[in-house]
């Protein structure tokens, strides 16, 4: 393998050896000889899969992995577990589909994503005045979205108390 290839491959992974996800949450499926064993979500899918392989009694049964990046990973996980019935998932694997999370929980998840993206913007070093303007615009937009999400969480929690 050439140096360019190895640099490219190293660039796909972070310091912990997990795929760079760009702040997105991955939906991963673990397969065994008899079919789907487990479904989960993570922002560091390979790190999480390695943990399963090391710590779960069913880890040695895993022979295949599929990683996707759906828009709403939590909803996708619920749907996959409900429809595909992975053998070792406990949550969402009952007789009735689970209720979707309440509005405040969904907003908290979105808030965490937006805060992480804001931190990435703020940590970026501009390469030119144009990059600086784009970063400043991105930071301003993320701060506005975070403020709106915090307000939405407060409203949702207040509405659920009533």
PDB file of C-alpha atoms in Angstrom:
ATOM      1  CA  UNK A   1       0.000   0.000   0.000  1.00  0.00           C
ATOM      2  CA  UNK A   2       1.349   3.446  -0.878  1.00  0.00           C
ATOM      3  CA  UNK A   3       1.818   6.267   1.613  1.00  0.00           C
ATOM      4  CA  UNK A   4      -1.094   8.146   0.013  1.00  0.00           C
ATOM      5  CA  UNK A   5      -3.373   5.117   0.505  1.00  0.00           C
ATOM      6  CA  UNK A   6      -2.342   4.638   4.116  1.00  0.00           C
ATOM      7  CA  UNK A   7      -2.777   8.366   4.842  1.00  0.00           C
ATOM      8  CA  UNK A   8      -6.235   8.241   3.280  1.00  0.00           C
ATOM      9  CA  UNK A   9      -7.198   5.188   5.343  1.00  0.00           C
ATOM     10  CA  UNK A  10      -5.817   6.718   8.568  1.00  0.00           C
ATOM     11  CA  UNK A  11      -7.813   9.864   7.788  1.00  0.00           C
ATOM     12  CA  UNK A  12     -11.047   7.871   7.848  1.00  0.00           C
ATOM     13  CA  UNK A  13     -10.577   7.085  11.538  1.00  0.00           C
ATOM     14  CA  UNK A  14     -10.256   9.190  14.670  1.00  0.00           C
ATOM     15  CA  UNK A  15      -7.677   8.736  17.445  1.00  0.00           C
ATOM     16  CA  UNK A  16      -9.792   6.009  19.055  1.00  0.00           C
ATOM     17  CA  UNK A  17      -9.833   4.063  15.793  1.00  0.00           C
ATOM     18  CA  UNK A  18     -13.484   4.746  15.023  1.00  0.00           C
ATOM     19  CA  UNK A  19     -14.896   6.057  11.775  1.00  0.00           C
ATOM     20  CA  UNK A  20     -15.152   9.831  11.480  1.00  0.00           C
ATOM     21  CA  UNK A  21     -18.882  10.462  11.449  1.00  0.00           C
ATOM     22  CA  UNK A  22     -18.934  14.227  11.121  1.00  0.00           C
ATOM     23  CA  UNK A  23     -21.146  14.474  14.201  1.00  0.00           C
ATOM     24  CA  UNK A  24     -23.761  12.151  12.711  1.00  0.00           C
ATOM     25  CA  UNK A  25     -25.169   9.202  14.596  1.00  0.00           C
ATOM     26  CA  UNK A  26     -24.669   5.835  12.946  1.00  0.00           C
ATOM     27  CA  UNK A  27     -27.100   2.918  12.958  1.00  0.00           C
ATOM     28  CA  UNK A  28     -25.172  -0.347  13.024  1.00  0.00           C
ATOM     29  CA  UNK A  29     -26.340  -3.916  12.533  1.00  0.00           C
ATOM     30  CA  UNK A  30     -24.370  -6.959  13.705  1.00  0.00           C
ATOM     31  CA  UNK A  31     -25.022 -10.224  11.861  1.00  0.00           C
ATOM     32  CA  UNK A  32     -24.303 -13.852  12.734  1.00  0.00           C
ATOM     33  CA  UNK A  33     -24.781 -17.067  10.804  1.00  0.00           C
ATOM     34  CA  UNK A  34     -28.438 -17.231  11.852  1.00  0.00           C
ATOM     35  CA  UNK A  35     -29.222 -13.625  10.899  1.00  0.00           C
ATOM     36  CA  UNK A  36     -29.441 -10.270  12.635  1.00  0.00           C
ATOM     37  CA  UNK A  37     -27.985 -10.413  16.148  1.00  0.00           C
ATOM     38  CA  UNK A  38     -28.047  -6.801  17.330  1.00  0.00           C
ATOM     39  CA  UNK A  39     -28.883  -3.253  16.250  1.00  0.00           C
ATOM     40  CA  UNK A  40     -27.555  -0.112  17.908  1.00  0.00           C
ATOM     41  CA  UNK A  41     -26.726   3.545  17.383  1.00  0.00           C
ATOM     42  CA  UNK A  42     -23.506   5.409  18.129  1.00  0.00           C
ATOM     43  CA  UNK A  43     -21.471   8.403  17.029  1.00  0.00           C
ATOM     44  CA  UNK A  44     -18.411   6.088  17.183  1.00  0.00           C
ATOM     45  CA  UNK A  45     -19.799   2.918  15.599  1.00  0.00           C
ATOM     46  CA  UNK A  46     -16.588   0.920  15.259  1.00  0.00           C
ATOM     47  CA  UNK A  47     -15.569   1.652  18.846  1.00  0.00           C
ATOM     48  CA  UNK A  48     -19.016   0.557  20.000  1.00  0.00           C
ATOM     49  CA  UNK A  49     -18.916  -2.598  17.868  1.00  0.00           C
ATOM     50  CA  UNK A  50     -15.476  -3.496  19.300  1.00  0.00           C
ATOM     51  CA  UNK A  51     -16.961  -3.127  22.792  1.00  0.00           C
ATOM     52  CA  UNK A  52     -19.800  -5.505  21.889  1.00  0.00           C
ATOM     53  CA  UNK A  53     -17.358  -8.016  20.426  1.00  0.00           C
ATOM     54  CA  UNK A  54     -15.224  -7.911  23.573  1.00  0.00           C
ATOM     55  CA  UNK A  55     -17.890  -7.740  26.278  1.00  0.00           C
ATOM     56  CA  UNK A  56     -21.030  -9.514  25.054  1.00  0.00           C
ATOM     57  CA  UNK A  57     -21.436 -13.287  25.321  1.00  0.00           C
ATOM     58  CA  UNK A  58     -22.746 -13.249  21.741  1.00  0.00           C
ATOM     59  CA  UNK A  59     -19.754 -11.207  20.450  1.00  0.00           C
ATOM     60  CA  UNK A  60     -17.921 -14.220  18.949  1.00  0.00           C
ATOM     61  CA  UNK A  61     -21.018 -15.014  16.849  1.00  0.00           C
ATOM     62  CA  UNK A  62     -20.689 -11.746  14.854  1.00  0.00           C
ATOM     63  CA  UNK A  63     -19.562 -12.326  11.270  1.00  0.00           C
ATOM     64  CA  UNK A  64     -20.852  -9.169   9.552  1.00  0.00           C
ATOM     65  CA  UNK A  65     -21.414  -5.487  10.226  1.00  0.00           C
ATOM     66  CA  UNK A  66     -23.543  -2.927   8.372  1.00  0.00           C
ATOM     67  CA  UNK A  67     -23.289   0.793   9.185  1.00  0.00           C
ATOM     68  CA  UNK A  68     -25.792   3.385   7.935  1.00  0.00           C
ATOM     69  CA  UNK A  69     -26.310   7.081   8.703  1.00  0.00           C
ATOM     70  CA  UNK A  70     -30.079   7.759   8.753  1.00  0.00           C
ATOM     71  CA  UNK A  71     -31.419  11.259   9.377  1.00  0.00           C
ATOM     72  CA  UNK A  72     -33.079  10.191  12.635  1.00  0.00           C
ATOM     73  CA  UNK A  73     -30.971   7.351  14.031  1.00  0.00           C
ATOM     74  CA  UNK A  74     -33.101   6.872  17.165  1.00  0.00           C
ATOM     75  CA  UNK A  75     -36.297   6.443  15.152  1.00  0.00           C
ATOM     76  CA  UNK A  76     -34.491   4.181  12.683  1.00  0.00           C
ATOM     77  CA  UNK A  77     -33.198   2.006  15.533  1.00  0.00           C
ATOM     78  CA  UNK A  78     -36.706   1.601  16.978  1.00  0.00           C
ATOM     79  CA  UNK A  79     -38.087   0.733  13.556  1.00  0.00           C
ATOM     80  CA  UNK A  80     -35.340  -1.779  12.719  1.00  0.00           C
ATOM     81  CA  UNK A  81     -35.640  -3.555  16.072  1.00  0.00           C
ATOM     82  CA  UNK A  82     -39.417  -3.666  15.789  1.00  0.00           C
ATOM     83  CA  UNK A  83     -39.473  -4.923  12.181  1.00  0.00           C
ATOM     84  CA  UNK A  84     -36.299  -7.041  11.933  1.00  0.00           C
ATOM     85  CA  UNK A  85     -36.294  -8.498  15.485  1.00  0.00           C
ATOM     86  CA  UNK A  86     -32.573  -8.798  16.240  1.00  0.00           C
ATOM     87  CA  UNK A  87     -31.919 -11.709  18.555  1.00  0.00           C
ATOM     88  CA  UNK A  88     -30.096  -9.852  21.352  1.00  0.00           C
ATOM     89  CA  UNK A  89     -31.821  -6.458  21.484  1.00  0.00           C
ATOM     90  CA  UNK A  90     -33.870  -6.176  24.650  1.00  0.00           C
ATOM     91  CA  UNK A  91     -35.270  -2.657  24.347  1.00  0.00           C
ATOM     92  CA  UNK A  92     -37.986  -2.155  21.675  1.00  0.00           C
ATOM     93  CA  UNK A  93     -38.264  -5.902  21.130  1.00  0.00           C
ATOM     94  CA  UNK A  94     -41.657  -6.375  22.794  1.00  0.00           C
ATOM     95  CA  UNK A  95     -45.044  -7.251  21.341  1.00  0.00           C
ATOM     96  CA  UNK A  96     -46.072  -3.637  20.739  1.00  0.00           C
ATOM     97  CA  UNK A  97     -44.005  -0.947  19.033  1.00  0.00           C
ATOM     98  CA  UNK A  98     -42.516   1.537  21.496  1.00  0.00           C
ATOM     99  CA  UNK A  99     -43.877   5.018  21.705  1.00  0.00           C
ATOM    100  CA  UNK A 100     -41.693   7.609  20.036  1.00  0.00           C
ATOM    101  CA  UNK A 101     -39.668   9.661  22.504  1.00  0.00           C
ATOM    102  CA  UNK A 102     -41.353  12.759  23.877  1.00  0.00           C
ATOM    103  CA  UNK A 103     -40.738  16.105  22.214  1.00  0.00           C
ATOM    104  CA  UNK A 104     -38.335  17.320  24.913  1.00  0.00           C
ATOM    105  CA  UNK A 105     -36.147  14.192  24.517  1.00  0.00           C
ATOM    106  CA  UNK A 106     -35.989  14.599  20.748  1.00  0.00           C
ATOM    107  CA  UNK A 107     -35.090  18.270  21.146  1.00  0.00           C
ATOM    108  CA  UNK A 108     -32.351  17.418  23.698  1.00  0.00           C
ATOM    109  CA  UNK A 109     -30.803  14.995  21.197  1.00  0.00           C
ATOM    110  CA  UNK A 110     -30.911  17.622  18.463  1.00  0.00           C
ATOM    111  CA  UNK A 111     -29.484  20.197  20.909  1.00  0.00           C
ATOM    112  CA  UNK A 112     -26.499  17.938  21.673  1.00  0.00           C
ATOM    113  CA  UNK A 113     -25.790  17.547  17.944  1.00  0.00           C
ATOM    114  CA  UNK A 114     -26.018  21.296  17.342  1.00  0.00           C
ATOM    115  CA  UNK A 115     -23.755  22.069  20.324  1.00  0.00           C
ATOM    116  CA  UNK A 116     -21.160  19.598  19.023  1.00  0.00           C
ATOM    117  CA  UNK A 117     -21.299  21.196  15.556  1.00  0.00           C
ATOM    118  CA  UNK A 118     -20.972  24.677  17.064  1.00  0.00           C
ATOM    119  CA  UNK A 119     -17.841  23.544  18.939  1.00  0.00           C
ATOM    120  CA  UNK A 120     -16.413  22.254  15.637  1.00  0.00           C
ATOM    121  CA  UNK A 121     -17.106  25.610  13.966  1.00  0.00           C
ATOM    122  CA  UNK A 122     -15.556  27.546  16.835  1.00  0.00           C
ATOM    123  CA  UNK A 123     -12.443  25.331  16.828  1.00  0.00           C
ATOM    124  CA  UNK A 124     -11.871  25.705  13.073  1.00  0.00           C
ATOM    125  CA  UNK A 125      -8.985  27.841  11.904  1.00  0.00           C
ATOM    126  CA  UNK A 126      -9.943  30.040   8.930  1.00  0.00           C
ATOM    127  CA  UNK A 127      -7.767  29.722   5.840  1.00  0.00           C
ATOM    128  CA  UNK A 128      -8.859  33.013   4.266  1.00  0.00           C
ATOM    129  CA  UNK A 129     -11.214  35.966   4.843  1.00  0.00           C
ATOM    130  CA  UNK A 130     -13.905  34.043   2.943  1.00  0.00           C
ATOM    131  CA  UNK A 131     -13.496  31.049   5.248  1.00  0.00           C
ATOM    132  CA  UNK A 132     -13.649  33.397   8.246  1.00  0.00           C
ATOM    133  CA  UNK A 133     -16.951  34.887   7.026  1.00  0.00           C
ATOM    134  CA  UNK A 134     -18.383  31.387   6.428  1.00  0.00           C
ATOM    135  CA  UNK A 135     -17.291  30.234   9.876  1.00  0.00           C
ATOM    136  CA  UNK A 136     -18.722  33.360  11.508  1.00  0.00           C
ATOM    137  CA  UNK A 137     -22.006  32.829   9.648  1.00  0.00           C
ATOM    138  CA  UNK A 138     -22.065  29.161  10.676  1.00  0.00           C
ATOM    139  CA  UNK A 139     -21.386  30.014  14.327  1.00  0.00           C
ATOM    140  CA  UNK A 140     -24.143  32.636  14.333  1.00  0.00           C
ATOM    141  CA  UNK A 141     -26.625  30.177  12.758  1.00  0.00           C
ATOM    142  CA  UNK A 142     -25.742  27.404  15.229  1.00  0.00           C
ATOM    143  CA  UNK A 143     -26.089  29.742  18.221  1.00  0.00           C
ATOM    144  CA  UNK A 144     -29.516  30.842  16.960  1.00  0.00           C
ATOM    145  CA  UNK A 145     -30.607  27.217  16.456  1.00  0.00           C
ATOM    146  CA  UNK A 146     -29.333  26.237  19.926  1.00  0.00           C
ATOM    147  CA  UNK A 147     -31.277  29.110  21.509  1.00  0.00           C
ATOM    148  CA  UNK A 148     -34.410  28.012  19.635  1.00  0.00           C
ATOM    149  CA  UNK A 149     -33.944  24.379  20.741  1.00  0.00           C
ATOM    150  CA  UNK A 150     -33.441  25.385  24.381  1.00  0.00           C
ATOM    151  CA  UNK A 151     -36.654  27.423  24.177  1.00  0.00           C
ATOM    152  CA  UNK A 152     -38.466  24.471  22.543  1.00  0.00           C
ATOM    153  CA  UNK A 153     -37.290  22.104  25.288  1.00  0.00           C
ATOM    154  CA  UNK A 154     -38.588  24.492  27.935  1.00  0.00           C
ATOM    155  CA  UNK A 155     -41.942  24.785  26.180  1.00  0.00           C
ATOM    156  CA  UNK A 156     -42.208  21.009  25.703  1.00  0.00           C
ATOM    157  CA  UNK A 157     -41.376  20.331  29.356  1.00  0.00           C
ATOM    158  CA  UNK A 158     -43.847  22.975  30.507  1.00  0.00           C
ATOM    159  CA  UNK A 159     -46.558  21.476  28.294  1.00  0.00           C
ATOM    160  CA  UNK A 160     -45.908  17.953  29.629  1.00  0.00           C
ATOM    161  CA  UNK A 161     -46.227  19.150  33.248  1.00  0.00           C
ATOM    162  CA  UNK A 162     -49.704  20.567  32.656  1.00  0.00           C
TER     163      UNK A 162
END
